[in-house]
PDB file of C-alpha atoms in Angstrom:
ATOM      1  CA  UNK A   1      -4.944 -77.740 -52.590  1.00  0.00           C
ATOM      2  CA  UNK A   2      -3.318 -75.140 -54.850  1.00  0.00           C
ATOM      3  CA  UNK A   3      -6.696 -74.240 -56.322  1.00  0.00           C
ATOM      4  CA  UNK A   4      -8.032 -73.442 -52.835  1.00  0.00           C
ATOM      5  CA  UNK A   5      -5.230 -70.972 -52.123  1.00  0.00           C
ATOM      6  CA  UNK A   6      -5.517 -69.432 -55.600  1.00  0.00           C
ATOM      7  CA  UNK A   7      -9.244 -68.867 -55.001  1.00  0.00           C
ATOM      8  CA  UNK A   8      -8.539 -67.342 -51.598  1.00  0.00           C
ATOM      9  CA  UNK A   9      -5.954 -65.032 -53.182  1.00  0.00           C
ATOM     10  CA  UNK A  10      -8.466 -63.871 -55.798  1.00  0.00           C
ATOM     11  CA  UNK A  11     -11.049 -63.121 -53.086  1.00  0.00           C
ATOM     12  CA  UNK A  12      -8.564 -61.139 -50.977  1.00  0.00           C
ATOM     13  CA  UNK A  13      -7.313 -59.129 -53.966  1.00  0.00           C
ATOM     14  CA  UNK A  14     -10.913 -58.454 -55.028  1.00  0.00           C
ATOM     15  CA  UNK A  15     -11.793 -57.188 -51.534  1.00  0.00           C
ATOM     16  CA  UNK A  16      -8.746 -54.915 -51.507  1.00  0.00           C
ATOM     17  CA  UNK A  17      -9.619 -53.526 -54.942  1.00  0.00           C
ATOM     18  CA  UNK A  18     -13.204 -52.832 -53.805  1.00  0.00           C
ATOM     19  CA  UNK A  19     -11.934 -51.029 -50.698  1.00  0.00           C
ATOM     20  CA  UNK A  20      -9.472 -48.944 -52.745  1.00  0.00           C
ATOM     21  CA  UNK A  21     -12.164 -48.051 -55.278  1.00  0.00           C
ATOM     22  CA  UNK A  22     -14.527 -46.924 -52.510  1.00  0.00           C
ATOM     23  CA  UNK A  23     -11.843 -44.639 -51.012  1.00  0.00           C
ATOM     24  CA  UNK A  24     -10.476 -43.389 -54.322  1.00  0.00           C
ATOM     25  CA  UNK A  25     -11.911 -39.883 -53.979  1.00  0.00           C
ATOM     26  CA  UNK A  26     -11.433 -39.338 -50.223  1.00  0.00           C
ATOM     27  CA  UNK A  27     -10.635 -35.693 -49.566  1.00  0.00           C
ATOM     28  CA  UNK A  28     -10.870 -32.783 -47.168  1.00  0.00           C
ATOM     29  CA  UNK A  29     -11.546 -29.318 -48.505  1.00  0.00           C
ATOM     30  CA  UNK A  30     -11.500 -26.026 -46.613  1.00  0.00           C
ATOM     31  CA  UNK A  31     -13.661 -23.353 -48.258  1.00  0.00           C
ATOM     32  CA  UNK A  32     -13.258 -19.827 -46.897  1.00  0.00           C
ATOM     33  CA  UNK A  33     -15.558 -17.042 -48.054  1.00  0.00           C
ATOM     34  CA  UNK A  34     -16.492 -13.641 -46.631  1.00  0.00           C
ATOM     35  CA  UNK A  35     -18.936 -14.989 -44.045  1.00  0.00           C
ATOM     36  CA  UNK A  36     -17.956 -18.537 -43.164  1.00  0.00           C
ATOM     37  CA  UNK A  37     -15.366 -21.282 -43.098  1.00  0.00           C
ATOM     38  CA  UNK A  38     -16.594 -24.657 -44.292  1.00  0.00           C
ATOM     39  CA  UNK A  39     -14.748 -27.957 -43.911  1.00  0.00           C
ATOM     40  CA  UNK A  40     -16.030 -30.531 -46.406  1.00  0.00           C
ATOM     41  CA  UNK A  41     -15.004 -34.162 -45.955  1.00  0.00           C
ATOM     42  CA  UNK A  42     -15.596 -36.977 -48.394  1.00  0.00           C
ATOM     43  CA  UNK A  43     -14.651 -40.380 -46.982  1.00  0.00           C
ATOM     44  CA  UNK A  44     -15.791 -43.684 -48.413  1.00  0.00           C
ATOM     45  CA  UNK A  45     -18.440 -42.090 -50.611  1.00  0.00           C
ATOM     46  CA  UNK A  46     -20.040 -40.210 -47.705  1.00  0.00           C
ATOM     47  CA  UNK A  47     -19.832 -36.442 -47.521  1.00  0.00           C
ATOM     48  CA  UNK A  48     -20.066 -34.294 -44.404  1.00  0.00           C
ATOM     49  CA  UNK A  49     -19.449 -30.645 -43.694  1.00  0.00           C
ATOM     50  CA  UNK A  50     -18.833 -28.372 -40.727  1.00  0.00           C
ATOM     51  CA  UNK A  51     -19.482 -24.614 -40.864  1.00  0.00           C
ATOM     52  CA  UNK A  52     -17.975 -21.885 -38.700  1.00  0.00           C
ATOM     53  CA  UNK A  53     -18.400 -18.095 -38.780  1.00  0.00           C
ATOM     54  CA  UNK A  54     -15.243 -16.698 -40.377  1.00  0.00           C
ATOM     55  CA  UNK A  55     -14.749 -13.904 -37.863  1.00  0.00           C
ATOM     56  CA  UNK A  56     -14.710 -16.351 -34.936  1.00  0.00           C
ATOM     57  CA  UNK A  57     -12.908 -19.247 -36.633  1.00  0.00           C
ATOM     58  CA  UNK A  58      -9.584 -20.197 -35.049  1.00  0.00           C
ATOM     59  CA  UNK A  59      -6.853 -22.667 -35.958  1.00  0.00           C
ATOM     60  CA  UNK A  60      -5.334 -24.769 -33.180  1.00  0.00           C
ATOM     61  CA  UNK A  61      -2.254 -26.953 -33.539  1.00  0.00           C
ATOM     62  CA  UNK A  62      -1.831 -29.311 -30.595  1.00  0.00           C
ATOM     63  CA  UNK A  63       1.707 -30.644 -30.561  1.00  0.00           C
ATOM     64  CA  UNK A  64       2.313 -33.945 -28.859  1.00  0.00           C
ATOM     65  CA  UNK A  65       4.920 -34.263 -26.101  1.00  0.00           C
ATOM     66  CA  UNK A  66       5.876 -37.630 -27.568  1.00  0.00           C
ATOM     67  CA  UNK A  67       8.009 -37.260 -30.704  1.00  0.00           C
ATOM     68  CA  UNK A  68       6.485 -40.402 -32.227  1.00  0.00           C
ATOM     69  CA  UNK A  69       2.934 -39.054 -32.187  1.00  0.00           C
ATOM     70  CA  UNK A  70       1.842 -36.488 -34.768  1.00  0.00           C
ATOM     71  CA  UNK A  71       0.434 -33.079 -33.936  1.00  0.00           C
ATOM     72  CA  UNK A  72      -3.271 -32.427 -34.263  1.00  0.00           C
ATOM     73  CA  UNK A  73      -4.597 -29.620 -36.455  1.00  0.00           C
ATOM     74  CA  UNK A  74      -8.056 -28.330 -35.570  1.00  0.00           C
ATOM     75  CA  UNK A  75     -10.297 -25.558 -36.814  1.00  0.00           C
ATOM     76  CA  UNK A  76     -13.408 -24.260 -35.106  1.00  0.00           C
ATOM     77  CA  UNK A  77     -15.124 -21.615 -33.034  1.00  0.00           C
ATOM     78  CA  UNK A  78     -17.250 -21.205 -29.916  1.00  0.00           C
ATOM     79  CA  UNK A  79     -15.735 -24.273 -28.228  1.00  0.00           C
ATOM     80  CA  UNK A  80     -16.456 -26.651 -31.127  1.00  0.00           C
ATOM     81  CA  UNK A  81     -13.362 -27.768 -32.992  1.00  0.00           C
ATOM     82  CA  UNK A  82     -12.918 -30.445 -35.651  1.00  0.00           C
ATOM     83  CA  UNK A  83      -9.698 -32.150 -36.686  1.00  0.00           C
ATOM     84  CA  UNK A  84      -8.384 -31.940 -40.206  1.00  0.00           C
ATOM     85  CA  UNK A  85      -5.297 -33.015 -42.180  1.00  0.00           C
ATOM     86  CA  UNK A  86      -4.868 -36.177 -40.127  1.00  0.00           C
ATOM     87  CA  UNK A  87      -3.392 -38.145 -43.012  1.00  0.00           C
ATOM     88  CA  UNK A  88      -0.622 -35.793 -44.157  1.00  0.00           C
ATOM     89  CA  UNK A  89       2.944 -35.615 -42.883  1.00  0.00           C
ATOM     90  CA  UNK A  90       4.036 -33.357 -40.044  1.00  0.00           C
ATOM     91  CA  UNK A  91       5.794 -30.755 -42.188  1.00  0.00           C
ATOM     92  CA  UNK A  92       2.802 -30.275 -44.486  1.00  0.00           C
ATOM     93  CA  UNK A  93       0.484 -30.047 -41.476  1.00  0.00           C
ATOM     94  CA  UNK A  94       2.591 -27.219 -39.997  1.00  0.00           C
ATOM     95  CA  UNK A  95       2.601 -25.354 -43.334  1.00  0.00           C
ATOM     96  CA  UNK A  96      -1.177 -25.768 -43.656  1.00  0.00           C
ATOM     97  CA  UNK A  97      -1.724 -24.466 -40.109  1.00  0.00           C
ATOM     98  CA  UNK A  98       0.338 -21.352 -40.849  1.00  0.00           C
ATOM     99  CA  UNK A  99      -1.448 -20.714 -44.150  1.00  0.00           C
ATOM    100  CA  UNK A 100      -4.876 -21.069 -42.515  1.00  0.00           C
ATOM    101  CA  UNK A 101      -3.878 -18.664 -39.742  1.00  0.00           C
ATOM    102  CA  UNK A 102      -2.756 -16.074 -42.297  1.00  0.00           C
ATOM    103  CA  UNK A 103      -5.978 -16.331 -44.280  1.00  0.00           C
ATOM    104  CA  UNK A 104      -8.189 -16.134 -41.189  1.00  0.00           C
ATOM    105  CA  UNK A 105      -6.482 -13.093 -39.658  1.00  0.00           C
ATOM    106  CA  UNK A 106      -9.001 -10.285 -39.093  1.00  0.00           C
TER     107      UNK A 106
END
């Protein structure tokens, strides 16, 4: 009976290690150049990107009425916004929003 639980433990730990290895390099990167703002996301080995014209790009911080729910930071233009920085704490999200606003000022 002990051998059964030891085998199950090895399988569960192996699955967790595989999941952690797959998400080891998860990241979001905001690249701002003279013409565009690009949000590059790498999650679980898959990479995606969203591009916005720099002149029209805006930062929106939607604060929740409920103190237990985090705010939502979005960047976008022309009615299309994407969320970013969902996995950082509230203080860092507010600092990031302010820094992005300063950089994107015309």
